[in-house]
Amino acid sequence: MRVLSGIQPSGSLHVGNFFGMMKSMIEWQAKSELYCFIVNLHALTTINDGPALAKNTLDAAMDFLALGLDPDRSLFWVQGDVPEHAELTWILHNFTSMGLLERSHSYKDKIARGLVPNHGLFAYPVLMAADILLYQADLVPVGQDQKQHLEITRDIAGTFNHLFGPTFTLPEAGVDESLATIPGTDGQKMSKSYNNAINIFAPKDELKKKVMSIVTDARAVEDLKDPDHCNLFAIARLFLKPEETAELKERYLKPGLKYGEVKKDLVEVIWNYFAPFRAVREDLGRRPDFVREVMREGARKASAKAQETLEVVRAKVGLNY
Ligand code: ADP
Ligand code: TRP
């Protein structure tokens, strides 16, 4: 089975990205043919600071490699290094109805948050469809918020297949319902853009500040607490073994639990959870040229695969003459 997903280099990667996407991607390596890439062309829809985008892209590559993505076993590249993504996008635009894009929740949410409604933002799902269809992916593991983009992808692929005969594989979205939306420190979806994210490789003082700022209810120490509606509990359980989660739950259901103590413990738990990867991340941070070369090699391999699909598509739509 071919599993594929991408992540935007729009800021430092956080715990929501890790549990919502990166961890499952890294696990897929052992049991599938994995395609993983950093979508810097998508990030252009919201970032117009060149040096920042370039830095975030390299950082995201280092983060993934440090967390265990193995470029010898999987395809791992930067989207903008493979021009076939942009070429297929243009072709697919012509098989994408306006209404389909106008119904995009993600577009409407971005506009509601005050982003400039430029064409890149509107066409975002078409570029994502090209990313997926170019490699004939079977399964795309993403967070809940990306499900509609997968529906749009299937719709575009269906239209094309209907007109030109079987061409694209219709991909399935792989959403792990148990961690569908990971909350941030304020209880909203954890996101780079809401300033509520706990970054994977944050220095310890920053990690501490973030964890201590997790919003909890105003129940007193002697009150019983409600683990099922507690943001702190929801974040903590991601890092705990099932028996540790059960233990913490019991503490919530008895008088005496102090949120401050749970938070202090959580700082250590998160720090230790990422410790084995932190050393590798620091080493890669000192070798940017090595990382660039790994990504260029990944792009060469991805481009060869992409060409296979693109050649068929070009011939079908009449670009080969
Ligand atoms: P952000 O909202 O921080 O900009 P992205 O939209 O770039 O994050 O998401 C990258 C990947 O991580 C996607 O697959 C997305 O679904 C997943 N993801 C991001 N935030 C969360 C979250 N809070 N919970 C679960 N998954 C998330
Ligand atoms: N839109 C996705 C996100 O913000 C990123 C993305 C771009 C993607 N292309 C993709 C995810 C292809 C999966 C497959 O999270």
mmCIF file of C-alpha atoms in Angstrom, residues 26 38 45 51 100 120 128 134 174-175 178 200 211 219 226 263 279 285 290:
data_model
loop_
_atom_site.group_PDB
_atom_site.id
_atom_site.type_symbol
_atom_site.label_atom_id
_atom_site.label_comp_id
_atom_site.label_asym_id
_atom_site.label_seq_id
_atom_site.Cartn_x
_atom_site.Cartn_y
_atom_site.Cartn_z
ATOM 1 C CA ILE A 26 6.981 7.488 10.763
ATOM 2 C CA ILE A 38 7.289 19.303 3.027
ATOM 3 C CA THR A 45 -0.279 30.954 0.441
ATOM 4 C CA PRO A 51 14.089 33.905 4.695
ATOM 5 C CA LEU A 100 -16.218 22.715 -5.095
ATOM 6 C CA GLY A 120 -3.285 30.753 -4.021
ATOM 7 C CA MET A 128 -2.990 19.298 -2.610
ATOM 8 C CA LEU A 134 0.810 12.478 -8.851
ATOM 9 C CA GLY A 174 -6.631 8.046 7.249
ATOM 10 C CA VAL A 175 -7.868 9.904 10.312
ATOM 11 C CA SER A 178 -8.852 8.946 18.955
ATOM 12 C CA ILE A 200 8.390 19.438 19.826
ATOM 13 C CA VAL A 211 2.851 23.819 29.782
ATOM 14 C CA ARG A 219 -12.113 24.034 40.647
ATOM 15 C CA ASP A 226 -13.389 16.178 35.288
ATOM 16 C CA LYS A 263 1.686 20.524 34.841
ATOM 17 C CA ALA A 279 20.326 14.794 20.348
ATOM 18 C CA GLY A 285 21.164 21.366 13.034
ATOM 19 C CA PHE A 290 24.061 17.330 4.588
#
